[in-house]
Amino acid sequence: MKFGREQVKYVCIILSGANIASIILGILHYIIGLNIVIGTIFSILIVLAWFLNVALIVFDDYKVVKNSSIGKRINRFGYGFVGVQIIAIFCLIGGLFTLNANWFSPVLQYSLIWIGFFSFFVYASLFSYLNIKALNNREVWKFE
Amino acid sequence: MNKLRIVKVILGILSILMLIWGAFWAYMLFFGGRILRGITIVIEEFVAQSSVLMLALCIAVTILLMKLLASRRVKHPKQYYAIIIIGLTISGFNAASLLATPYTILNAEQEFEDAFGVNWGNSIPLNVQNYFLPSPYLFSSHFLSIPEKAIIVEKDILFYTGENITLYFDVYRPVEPASLLPGNGSIIINLHPGAWMSGGKGTWNMISTSKYLAGQGYVVFDIEYGLIDWFEYGAAAPDTPEYVMGNFTIEDQVRHIGIFTNRCESEFAATYGANLDSVYFMGRSAGAHLAGVAGLGYNYDFHNTTFSPNMVVKGVIPLYSPSAAPEFLLKEKRSANPDLYNAYDLVHLADDEDPPVLIFQGTSDGQVRIEGAIELEEDLESKGTDCCLLMFPFAGHANDFVLSTNIGQVWIYYLERFLYLTQNIS
């Protein structure tokens, strides 16, 4: 089966849904507490979304024409996404490890966790939206 | 060289440094600090708990390198793909702890079946299970943490002055009436780590666990005890207060714990609504040894005037515990006074009337070896004491620091069930 523009569009739409659902379930995590059904779905969703986001960055790196203006923007967004991921990981490490420390305020501890988790999925949602918007522009892609 | 190229070179160097860091993390995951020793003994405490995030970091850095080296994909494909393979391999090794989680859970289930019977889970009513973690591990909670319940924390309450030291405790208790919660006001006396000569209550005695258990209806006393000022240890715990240091031995430390139990019986239990008929001794590292001496030695003749006689000990929870005191930290050498040594040797103290024991142990622990924990479990069981050893592959010393990791969640899942099951054993 050929993996063309249409297939990429569907994957990007699924990815957008997974990113937005992860944000919503992340908020619900604190509102309704732990639930095995929601928690399991959420866990699968996080893994799926993360892998698809990573795959999308790699895909763009291979298939985007970086000389075109939109292609250049997608490429830069891709760099930004990797940067956000790295910063998010450090925020999560900081937040999770300081939860035990009595010299940090809970506001700072949870802010780090929330920034770490939600910044990734918010940026991921924007990145997948940018890809969907650019898919119909033939100058941006090296499909054929 | 233009500015963009300089930025790319810097990013490339930083990415490679991060991958080297990831490779070191992977090494520590498998071998802990037991080979390199020195500072790696301390680093080991952070490795397994952050390995999932290190996995994500290594993959992110590998992708960054792929983007930076995109032009080499055609001109130098071998270099390009070699870097990708190296990055993904390092990432893969960092996934070891996460991938071992199903094994950890299967092993824990087997330990609980052996101690509490095949259908042990059925003896926990559904309305009680609603308070517990619903699953041994949820990936989502790994990043978002376990939501906290409302609790009351009171800090720095004095319980002993004398011998040129002052000893304080922090208490964690539920807001809701404890009788409505699984803990039913059971007391947990929590003893901090630090090689008998360092450390203190609070941060390094895992506040998150104390808070979590308080939310379950337990009254957690995080207490200080006198620390040995004439002994040096390479991996001393931080935050050691000066006011607890003195010319002590382990006998004195156990005596300080005994003083706390007497004050608890006469005063603190009533003040904080704690249940003297259900008491647990929990401790980490050196604190685990002291918890073992208190919990298993409670009915031992040598210690019969040390602890309050009006408490009922329901369980002992040693995490990464040495099985006996180093003899040089006692008042007399083993050869001169074997009875004294035996009174601080957990296996010697154990008998078939002792409460059940739940042990936490990481397999990559460079300070307390896994072989020692397995031997301790076997010896305790041979003396008739019920014992569950929760083994955490790739975990090092003090790897229960972050409650929401694959290690912390599995630990809490079985700890809260152990506490509930043992409350009702007479």
Coordinates of C-alpha atoms in Angstrom, one line a residue:
Chain A
M1 CA 0.0 0.0 0.0
K2 CA 1.3 3.4 -0.9
F3 CA 1.6 5.8 2.0
G4 CA 0.4 9.1 0.4
R5 CA -1.0 12.4 1.2
E6 CA -4.5 11.0 2.2
Q7 CA -3.0 8.5 4.6
V8 CA -0.8 11.2 6.2
K9 CA -3.8 13.4 6.6
Y10 CA -5.7 10.6 8.4
V11 CA -2.7 9.9 10.7
C12 CA -2.4 13.7 11.5
I13 CA -6.1 13.9 12.3
I14 CA -5.8 10.8 14.6
L15 CA -2.8 12.4 16.2
S16 CA -4.5 15.7 16.7
G17 CA -7.4 13.8 18.4
A18 CA -4.9 11.9 20.6
N19 CA -3.1 15.1 21.6
I20 CA -6.3 16.9 22.5
A21 CA -7.7 13.9 24.3
S22 CA -4.5 13.6 26.3
I23 CA -4.8 17.2 27.4
I24 CA -8.5 16.6 28.5
L25 CA -7.7 13.4 30.3
G26 CA -4.7 15.1 31.9
I27 CA -7.1 17.6 33.5
L28 CA -9.6 14.9 34.4
H29 CA -6.7 13.0 36.2
Y30 CA -6.7 15.7 38.9
I31 CA -10.5 16.2 38.9
I32 CA -11.9 12.7 39.1
G33 CA -8.8 11.0 40.6
L34 CA -7.5 7.6 39.6
N35 CA -9.8 5.2 37.7
I36 CA -8.6 2.0 36.1
V37 CA -10.6 2.3 32.9
I38 CA -9.8 5.9 32.2
G39 CA -6.2 5.5 33.5
T40 CA -5.6 2.5 31.1
I41 CA -7.1 4.3 28.1
F42 CA -5.1 7.4 29.0
S43 CA -1.9 5.4 29.4
I44 CA -2.3 3.8 25.9
L45 CA -3.2 7.2 24.5
I46 CA -0.1 8.8 25.8
V47 CA 2.2 6.1 24.4
L48 CA 0.3 6.2 21.0
A49 CA 0.4 10.0 20.8
W50 CA 4.0 10.2 21.8
F51 CA 5.1 7.7 19.2
L52 CA 3.0 9.3 16.4
N53 CA 4.3 12.7 17.3
V54 CA 7.9 11.4 17.1
A55 CA 7.1 9.7 13.8
L56 CA 5.6 12.9 12.4
I57 CA 8.8 14.8 13.2
V58 CA 10.9 12.2 11.5
F59 CA 8.4 11.9 8.5
D60 CA 8.5 15.7 8.0
D61 CA 12.3 15.6 8.1
Y62 CA 12.3 13.2 5.2
K63 CA 9.3 14.5 3.2
V64 CA 9.2 18.3 3.6
V65 CA 10.8 20.5 1.0
K66 CA 12.7 22.8 3.3
N67 CA 13.3 25.4 0.6
S68 CA 9.7 26.4 0.4
S69 CA 8.4 29.0 2.9
I70 CA 5.9 26.7 4.5
G71 CA 8.3 23.8 4.4
K72 CA 10.8 26.0 6.2
R73 CA 8.2 26.8 8.8
I74 CA 7.3 23.2 9.4
N75 CA 11.0 22.3 9.7
R76 CA 11.5 25.0 12.3
F77 CA 8.4 23.9 14.2
G78 CA 9.9 20.5 14.2
Y79 CA 13.1 21.8 15.8
G80 CA 10.9 23.7 18.3
F81 CA 9.0 20.5 19.1
V82 CA 12.1 18.6 19.9
G83 CA 13.2 21.5 22.1
V84 CA 9.9 21.6 23.9
Q85 CA 10.1 17.9 24.5
I86 CA 13.5 18.2 26.1
I87 CA 12.5 21.2 28.3
A88 CA 9.3 19.3 29.2
I89 CA 11.3 16.3 30.3
F90 CA 13.5 18.5 32.6
C91 CA 10.4 20.1 34.0
L92 CA 8.8 16.7 34.8
I93 CA 12.0 15.5 36.4
G94 CA 12.2 18.7 38.5
G95 CA 8.5 18.5 39.5
L96 CA 8.3 14.8 40.3
F97 CA 11.6 14.8 42.3
T98 CA 10.8 17.9 44.3
L99 CA 7.3 16.6 45.3
N100 CA 9.2 15.0 48.2
A101 CA 11.1 18.1 49.2
N102 CA 9.7 20.2 52.0
W103 CA 11.7 23.2 50.9
F104 CA 9.7 23.7 47.6
S105 CA 6.1 25.0 47.5
P106 CA 3.4 22.7 46.1
V107 CA 2.6 25.5 43.6
L108 CA 6.1 25.3 42.1
Q109 CA 6.2 21.5 42.2
Y110 CA 2.9 21.0 40.4
S111 CA 3.6 23.9 38.0
L112 CA 6.7 22.1 36.8
I113 CA 4.7 18.9 36.3
W114 CA 1.8 20.6 34.5
I115 CA 4.2 22.7 32.3
G116 CA 6.1 19.6 31.5
F117 CA 3.1 17.5 30.6
F118 CA 0.7 19.9 29.0
S119 CA 3.3 22.0 27.0
F120 CA 4.2 18.8 25.1
F121 CA 0.7 18.0 24.1
V122 CA -0.3 21.6 23.4
Y123 CA 2.7 22.1 21.1
A124 CA 2.0 18.6 19.6
S125 CA -1.5 19.7 18.8
L126 CA -0.3 22.9 17.0
F127 CA 2.3 20.9 15.1
S128 CA -0.1 18.3 13.8
Y129 CA -2.6 21.1 12.9
L130 CA 0.2 22.9 10.9
N131 CA 0.9 19.6 9.1
I132 CA -2.8 19.1 8.2
K133 CA -3.1 22.6 6.9
A134 CA 0.0 22.3 4.7
L135 CA -0.8 18.9 3.3
N136 CA -2.7 20.1 0.3
N137 CA 0.1 22.4 -0.7
R138 CA 2.1 20.4 -3.4
E139 CA 5.2 22.6 -3.1
V140 CA 5.8 21.6 0.5
W141 CA 6.0 17.8 0.1
K142 CA 8.2 15.2 -1.7
F143 CA 5.5 12.6 -2.1
E144 CA 6.2 11.4 -5.6
Chain B
M1 CA 30.8 29.9 9.7
N2 CA 27.4 31.6 9.9
K3 CA 25.4 32.0 13.1
L4 CA 23.0 29.2 12.2
R5 CA 25.8 26.8 11.6
I6 CA 27.4 27.7 15.0
V7 CA 24.0 27.1 16.7
K8 CA 23.7 23.7 15.0
V9 CA 27.2 22.7 16.0
I10 CA 26.5 23.7 19.7
L11 CA 23.2 21.8 19.6
G12 CA 25.0 18.7 18.1
I13 CA 27.6 18.7 20.8
L14 CA 24.9 19.1 23.6
S15 CA 23.0 16.3 22.0
I16 CA 26.0 14.0 22.0
L17 CA 26.7 14.9 25.6
M18 CA 23.2 14.0 26.5
L19 CA 23.5 10.6 24.8
I20 CA 26.7 10.0 26.8
W21 CA 24.8 10.9 29.9
G22 CA 22.1 8.5 28.8
A23 CA 24.7 5.7 28.3
F24 CA 26.0 6.3 31.8
W25 CA 22.4 6.2 33.2
A26 CA 21.9 2.8 31.4
Y27 CA 25.2 1.5 32.9
M28 CA 24.0 2.6 36.3
L29 CA 20.7 1.0 35.8
F30 CA 22.3 -2.4 35.2
F31 CA 25.2 -2.3 37.7
G32 CA 24.3 0.4 40.2
G33 CA 27.1 2.0 42.2
R34 CA 28.6 -1.3 43.4
I35 CA 31.5 -1.4 40.9
L36 CA 32.5 2.3 40.5
R37 CA 31.6 3.2 44.1
G38 CA 32.4 6.8 45.2
I39 CA 29.8 9.3 44.0
T40 CA 28.0 6.7 41.9
I41 CA 26.6 5.2 45.1
V42 CA 24.6 8.5 45.5
I43 CA 23.8 8.9 41.8
E44 CA 22.4 5.4 41.8
E45 CA 19.5 6.6 44.0
F46 CA 18.2 8.8 41.2
V47 CA 18.8 6.5 38.1
A48 CA 15.9 4.0 37.9
Q49 CA 13.4 6.5 39.1
S50 CA 14.2 8.8 36.2
S51 CA 15.0 6.2 33.6
V52 CA 11.6 6.5 31.8
L53 CA 12.3 10.2 31.4
M54 CA 15.8 9.5 30.3
L55 CA 14.4 7.1 27.7
A56 CA 12.2 10.0 26.4
L57 CA 15.2 12.4 26.5
C58 CA 17.5 10.0 24.6
I59 CA 14.9 9.6 21.8
A60 CA 14.3 13.3 21.6
V61 CA 18.0 13.9 21.4
T62 CA 18.4 11.2 18.7
I63 CA 15.7 13.0 16.7
L64 CA 17.4 16.3 17.1
L65 CA 20.6 14.7 15.8
M66 CA 18.7 13.2 12.8
K67 CA 17.4 16.7 12.0
L68 CA 20.8 18.3 12.4
L69 CA 22.6 15.7 10.3
A70 CA 19.9 15.5 7.6
S71 CA 22.3 16.7 4.9
R72 CA 24.6 13.7 5.7
R73 CA 21.7 11.3 5.0
V74 CA 22.7 11.2 1.3
K75 CA 26.4 12.0 1.5
H76 CA 27.4 10.0 4.6
P77 CA 24.6 7.5 5.2
K78 CA 26.7 5.2 7.4
Q79 CA 27.5 8.0 9.8
Y80 CA 23.9 9.2 9.9
Y81 CA 22.4 5.8 10.5
A82 CA 25.1 4.8 13.0
I83 CA 24.2 7.8 15.2
I84 CA 20.5 6.9 15.0
I85 CA 21.3 3.2 16.0
I86 CA 23.5 4.3 18.9
G87 CA 20.8 6.8 20.1
L88 CA 18.1 4.2 19.9
T89 CA 20.2 1.6 21.6
I90 CA 20.9 3.8 24.5
S91 CA 17.2 4.7 24.7
G92 CA 16.4 1.0 24.7
F93 CA 18.7 0.2 27.6
N94 CA 17.0 3.0 29.6
A95 CA 13.7 1.3 29.0
A96 CA 14.8 -1.8 31.1
S97 CA 13.3 -0.7 34.4
L98 CA 9.9 0.1 32.7
L99 CA 9.9 -3.2 30.7
A100 CA 10.6 -5.1 33.9
T101 CA 7.5 -3.8 35.6
P102 CA 5.2 -6.8 34.7
Y103 CA 7.9 -9.1 36.2
T104 CA 7.9 -6.9 39.4
I105 CA 4.1 -7.2 39.7
L106 CA 4.1 -11.0 39.0
N107 CA 6.8 -11.5 41.7
A108 CA 4.8 -9.3 44.2
E109 CA 1.6 -11.3 43.5
Q110 CA 3.5 -14.5 44.2
E111 CA 4.9 -13.2 47.5
F112 CA 1.5 -12.1 48.6
E113 CA -0.1 -15.4 47.7
D114 CA 2.6 -17.2 49.7
A115 CA 2.0 -14.9 52.8
F116 CA -1.7 -14.3 52.7
G117 CA -3.2 -17.1 50.6
V118 CA -4.1 -17.5 46.9
N119 CA -7.2 -15.3 47.2
W120 CA -5.7 -12.6 49.3
G121 CA -7.2 -9.9 47.2
N122 CA -10.8 -11.1 48.0
S123 CA -10.2 -10.4 51.7
I124 CA -10.2 -6.7 51.0
P125 CA -13.7 -5.4 50.7
L126 CA -14.7 -3.4 47.6
N127 CA -15.5 -0.2 49.6
V128 CA -11.9 -0.4 51.0
Q129 CA -10.3 -1.1 47.6
N130 CA -11.9 2.1 46.4
Y131 CA -9.4 4.0 48.5
F132 CA -6.5 2.2 47.0
L133 CA -4.5 2.5 43.8
P134 CA -6.7 0.8 41.2
S135 CA -3.8 -0.8 39.4
P136 CA -0.2 -1.6 40.3
Y137 CA 1.0 0.7 37.5
L138 CA -0.6 3.3 35.4
F139 CA 1.7 5.0 32.9
S140 CA -0.4 8.2 33.0
S141 CA 0.2 8.6 36.7
H142 CA 3.9 8.3 36.1
F143 CA 4.0 11.8 34.7
L144 CA 1.1 13.5 36.4
S145 CA 1.8 12.1 39.9
I146 CA -0.7 10.4 42.2
P147 CA -3.4 12.9 43.3
E148 CA -3.0 13.8 47.0
K149 CA -5.8 13.6 49.5
A150 CA -6.4 16.3 52.2
I151 CA -4.3 15.7 55.2
I152 CA -3.0 17.5 58.3
V153 CA 0.8 17.9 58.8
E154 CA 2.3 19.1 62.0
K155 CA 6.0 19.6 62.2
D156 CA 8.8 19.8 64.8
I157 CA 7.0 18.4 67.8
L158 CA 9.5 17.8 70.7
F159 CA 9.5 14.4 72.3
Y160 CA 12.9 14.1 74.0
T161 CA 15.5 16.3 75.5
G162 CA 18.6 14.9 77.2
E163 CA 22.1 13.6 76.5
N164 CA 22.8 17.0 74.9
I165 CA 20.3 16.3 72.1
T166 CA 16.7 17.2 71.3
L167 CA 14.5 14.9 69.3
Y168 CA 11.5 16.0 67.3
F169 CA 8.9 14.4 65.1
D170 CA 6.5 15.4 62.3
V171 CA 3.1 13.9 62.2
Y172 CA 0.9 13.2 59.1
R173 CA -2.7 12.4 59.7
P174 CA -6.0 12.4 57.8
V175 CA -8.5 15.2 57.7
E176 CA -11.4 12.7 57.5
P177 CA -12.1 10.6 60.6
A178 CA -9.6 7.8 60.5
S179 CA -12.2 5.3 61.4
L180 CA -13.9 5.8 58.0
L181 CA -10.6 5.1 56.2
P182 CA -8.6 1.8 55.6
G183 CA -5.9 2.8 58.0
N184 CA -8.4 3.2 61.0
G185 CA -5.8 5.4 62.8
S186 CA -3.1 2.8 62.8
I187 CA 0.3 4.2 63.8
I188 CA 3.2 4.1 61.4
I189 CA 6.5 5.0 63.1
N190 CA 8.8 6.0 60.2
L191 CA 12.5 5.9 60.7
H192 CA 14.8 7.8 58.4
P193 CA 17.9 6.5 56.5
G194 CA 21.5 7.8 56.8
A195 CA 23.8 5.0 57.9
W196 CA 23.1 5.5 61.6
M197 CA 25.1 8.8 61.4
S198 CA 23.3 11.2 59.2
G199 CA 19.9 12.2 57.7
G200 CA 16.8 13.4 59.3
K201 CA 13.0 13.4 59.2
G202 CA 11.3 15.1 56.3
T203 CA 12.5 15.3 52.8
W204 CA 14.8 12.3 52.8
N205 CA 12.3 10.1 54.7
M206 CA 9.9 10.2 51.7
I207 CA 7.3 12.8 52.6
S208 CA 5.2 11.7 49.6
T209 CA 4.7 8.2 51.1
S210 CA 3.9 9.7 54.6
K211 CA 1.3 12.0 53.0
Y212 CA -0.2 9.2 50.9
L213 CA -0.5 6.9 53.9
A214 CA -2.0 9.7 56.1
G215 CA -4.6 10.1 53.3
Q216 CA -5.5 6.4 53.8
G217 CA -6.2 6.9 57.5
Y218 CA -2.8 6.2 59.0
V219 CA -1.2 8.4 61.6
V220 CA 2.5 8.6 60.4
F221 CA 5.1 9.7 62.9
D222 CA 8.3 10.7 61.1
I223 CA 10.7 10.7 64.0
E224 CA 14.3 11.6 64.8
Y225 CA 16.7 9.5 66.8
G226 CA 20.2 10.3 68.1
L227 CA 22.9 10.0 65.4
I228 CA 26.5 8.7 65.8
D229 CA 28.9 11.5 65.6
W230 CA 32.1 9.5 65.6
F231 CA 31.4 7.4 62.5
E232 CA 32.1 8.6 58.9
Y233 CA 30.3 7.1 55.9
G234 CA 31.0 7.9 52.2
A235 CA 27.4 8.3 51.2
A236 CA 26.0 10.3 54.2
A237 CA 22.5 11.6 53.9
P238 CA 22.0 15.3 53.6
D239 CA 20.1 17.6 55.9
T240 CA 21.5 16.2 59.1
P241 CA 20.5 18.4 62.1
E242 CA 23.4 19.2 64.5
Y243 CA 21.1 18.9 67.5
V244 CA 20.7 15.1 67.2
M245 CA 24.4 14.3 67.0
G246 CA 26.2 12.7 69.9
N247 CA 28.5 10.0 71.2
F248 CA 25.9 7.3 70.5
T249 CA 25.8 3.6 69.5
I250 CA 22.9 1.7 67.9
E251 CA 21.7 0.7 71.4
D252 CA 21.1 4.4 72.1
Q253 CA 19.2 4.8 68.9
V254 CA 16.8 2.0 69.7
R255 CA 16.4 3.4 73.2
H256 CA 15.4 6.8 71.6
I257 CA 12.8 4.9 69.5
G258 CA 11.6 3.2 72.7
I259 CA 11.2 6.7 74.4
F260 CA 9.1 7.7 71.5
T261 CA 6.8 4.6 71.9
N262 CA 6.3 5.4 75.6
R263 CA 5.4 9.0 74.9
C264 CA 3.2 8.0 72.1
E265 CA 1.3 5.6 74.4
S266 CA 1.0 8.2 77.2
E267 CA 0.3 11.3 75.1
F268 CA 0.6 11.4 71.4
A269 CA -1.8 8.7 70.5
A270 CA -4.6 10.5 72.2
T271 CA -3.6 13.9 70.8
Y272 CA -3.5 12.7 67.2
G273 CA -6.3 10.1 67.3
A274 CA -3.9 7.2 66.7
N275 CA -4.7 3.6 67.4
L276 CA -2.3 1.9 69.8
D277 CA -3.7 -1.6 68.9
S278 CA -2.3 -1.4 65.4
V279 CA 1.3 -0.2 65.1
Y280 CA 3.8 -0.5 62.3
F281 CA 7.5 0.2 62.2
M282 CA 8.7 1.4 58.8
G283 CA 12.2 2.5 58.0
R284 CA 14.7 3.0 55.2
S285 CA 18.3 1.7 55.0
A286 CA 19.7 2.2 58.5
G287 CA 16.2 3.2 59.6
A288 CA 15.0 -0.1 58.2
H289 CA 17.4 -1.9 60.4
L290 CA 16.2 0.0 63.4
A291 CA 12.5 -0.6 62.4
G292 CA 13.3 -4.3 62.2
V293 CA 14.9 -4.3 65.7
A294 CA 11.9 -2.5 67.1
G295 CA 9.3 -4.5 65.3
L296 CA 10.8 -8.0 65.6
G297 CA 12.5 -7.3 69.0
Y298 CA 9.3 -5.9 70.6
N299 CA 8.7 -9.3 72.2
Y300 CA 12.4 -10.2 72.7
D301 CA 13.6 -10.3 76.4
F302 CA 16.6 -8.1 75.8
H303 CA 14.4 -5.2 74.7
N304 CA 11.5 -5.8 77.1
T305 CA 11.9 -2.5 79.0
T306 CA 12.8 -0.5 75.9
F307 CA 9.4 -0.1 74.2
S308 CA 5.9 0.7 75.4
P309 CA 4.3 -2.6 76.5
N310 CA 0.8 -1.3 75.5
M311 CA 1.2 -1.2 71.7
V312 CA 0.3 -4.0 69.4
V313 CA 2.8 -4.3 66.5
K314 CA 1.0 -5.5 63.4
G315 CA 3.8 -5.3 60.8
V316 CA 7.4 -4.3 60.0
I317 CA 8.3 -2.5 56.7
P318 CA 12.0 -2.4 56.1
L319 CA 13.1 -0.8 52.8
Y320 CA 16.6 -1.7 51.6
S321 CA 17.5 -2.9 55.0
P322 CA 20.8 -4.3 56.4
S323 CA 20.0 -7.5 58.2
A324 CA 22.2 -6.7 61.2
A325 CA 24.1 -3.9 62.9
P326 CA 27.7 -3.4 62.0
E327 CA 29.3 -4.7 65.2
F328 CA 31.6 -1.6 65.6
L329 CA 28.5 0.5 66.0
L330 CA 27.5 -1.4 69.1
K331 CA 29.0 -0.9 72.6
E332 CA 30.8 -4.2 72.5
K333 CA 32.3 -6.5 69.8
R334 CA 30.4 -9.6 68.8
S335 CA 33.1 -11.9 70.2
A336 CA 33.0 -10.1 73.6
N337 CA 29.2 -10.1 73.9
P338 CA 27.3 -12.3 71.4
D339 CA 24.0 -11.7 73.2
L340 CA 24.3 -8.0 72.5
Y341 CA 25.0 -8.5 68.8
N342 CA 22.1 -11.0 68.6
A343 CA 19.7 -8.4 70.1
Y344 CA 20.4 -6.2 67.0
D345 CA 20.4 -9.0 64.4
L346 CA 17.0 -9.2 62.7
V347 CA 17.1 -12.9 61.9
H348 CA 18.0 -13.7 65.5
L349 CA 15.2 -11.5 66.8
A350 CA 12.6 -13.2 64.5
D351 CA 10.2 -15.8 65.8
D352 CA 6.8 -17.3 64.8
E353 CA 5.0 -14.7 67.0
D354 CA 6.4 -11.8 65.2
P355 CA 4.2 -9.7 62.8
P356 CA 4.5 -10.0 59.0
V357 CA 7.3 -8.2 57.3
L358 CA 7.2 -6.4 53.9
I359 CA 10.7 -5.8 52.4
F360 CA 11.5 -3.4 49.5
Q361 CA 14.7 -4.1 47.6
G362 CA 16.2 -3.0 44.3
T363 CA 18.3 -5.4 42.4
S364 CA 20.9 -2.8 41.5
D365 CA 21.4 -1.5 45.0
G366 CA 25.1 -0.9 45.6
Q367 CA 24.8 -0.3 49.4
V368 CA 22.4 -3.1 50.4
R369 CA 22.9 -6.1 48.1
I370 CA 19.9 -8.0 46.7
E371 CA 21.5 -11.2 47.8
G372 CA 21.3 -10.0 51.4
A373 CA 17.6 -9.2 51.1
I374 CA 16.8 -12.6 49.6
E375 CA 18.8 -14.3 52.5
L376 CA 17.0 -12.1 55.0
E377 CA 13.6 -13.1 53.7
E378 CA 14.6 -16.8 53.6
D379 CA 16.0 -16.6 57.2
L380 CA 12.9 -14.8 58.5
E381 CA 10.6 -17.3 56.9
S382 CA 12.7 -20.2 58.4
K383 CA 12.1 -18.7 61.8
G384 CA 8.3 -18.7 61.2
T385 CA 7.9 -15.0 60.4
D386 CA 5.6 -14.2 57.3
C387 CA 7.7 -12.2 54.9
C388 CA 7.1 -10.6 51.5
L389 CA 10.1 -9.4 49.5
L390 CA 9.2 -7.0 46.8
M391 CA 12.1 -7.0 44.4
F392 CA 12.5 -4.2 41.9
P393 CA 14.7 -5.0 38.9
F394 CA 17.2 -2.3 38.1
A395 CA 16.2 -0.2 41.1
G396 CA 19.0 1.1 43.4
H397 CA 19.1 2.3 46.9
A398 CA 16.3 4.7 48.0
N399 CA 14.4 4.2 44.8
D400 CA 11.0 4.9 46.5
F401 CA 11.8 8.7 46.4
V402 CA 9.3 9.5 43.6
L403 CA 6.0 7.9 44.4
S404 CA 4.6 7.9 40.9
T405 CA 7.3 6.0 39.0
N406 CA 6.9 2.4 37.9
I407 CA 8.8 1.5 41.1
G408 CA 6.9 3.8 43.4
Q409 CA 3.4 2.9 42.2
V410 CA 4.0 -0.8 42.5
W411 CA 5.4 -0.3 45.9
I412 CA 2.5 1.8 47.2
Y413 CA -0.1 -0.6 45.6
Y414 CA 1.2 -3.6 47.6
L415 CA 2.2 -1.5 50.7
E416 CA -1.4 -0.2 51.2
R417 CA -2.8 -3.7 50.8
F418 CA -0.2 -5.2 53.2
L419 CA -1.1 -2.6 55.8
Y420 CA -4.8 -3.4 55.5
L421 CA -4.4 -7.2 55.5
T422 CA -2.1 -7.2 58.5
Q423 CA -4.3 -4.9 60.6
N424 CA -6.8 -7.7 61.0
I425 CA -4.3 -10.4 61.9
S426 CA -4.3 -11.0 65.7

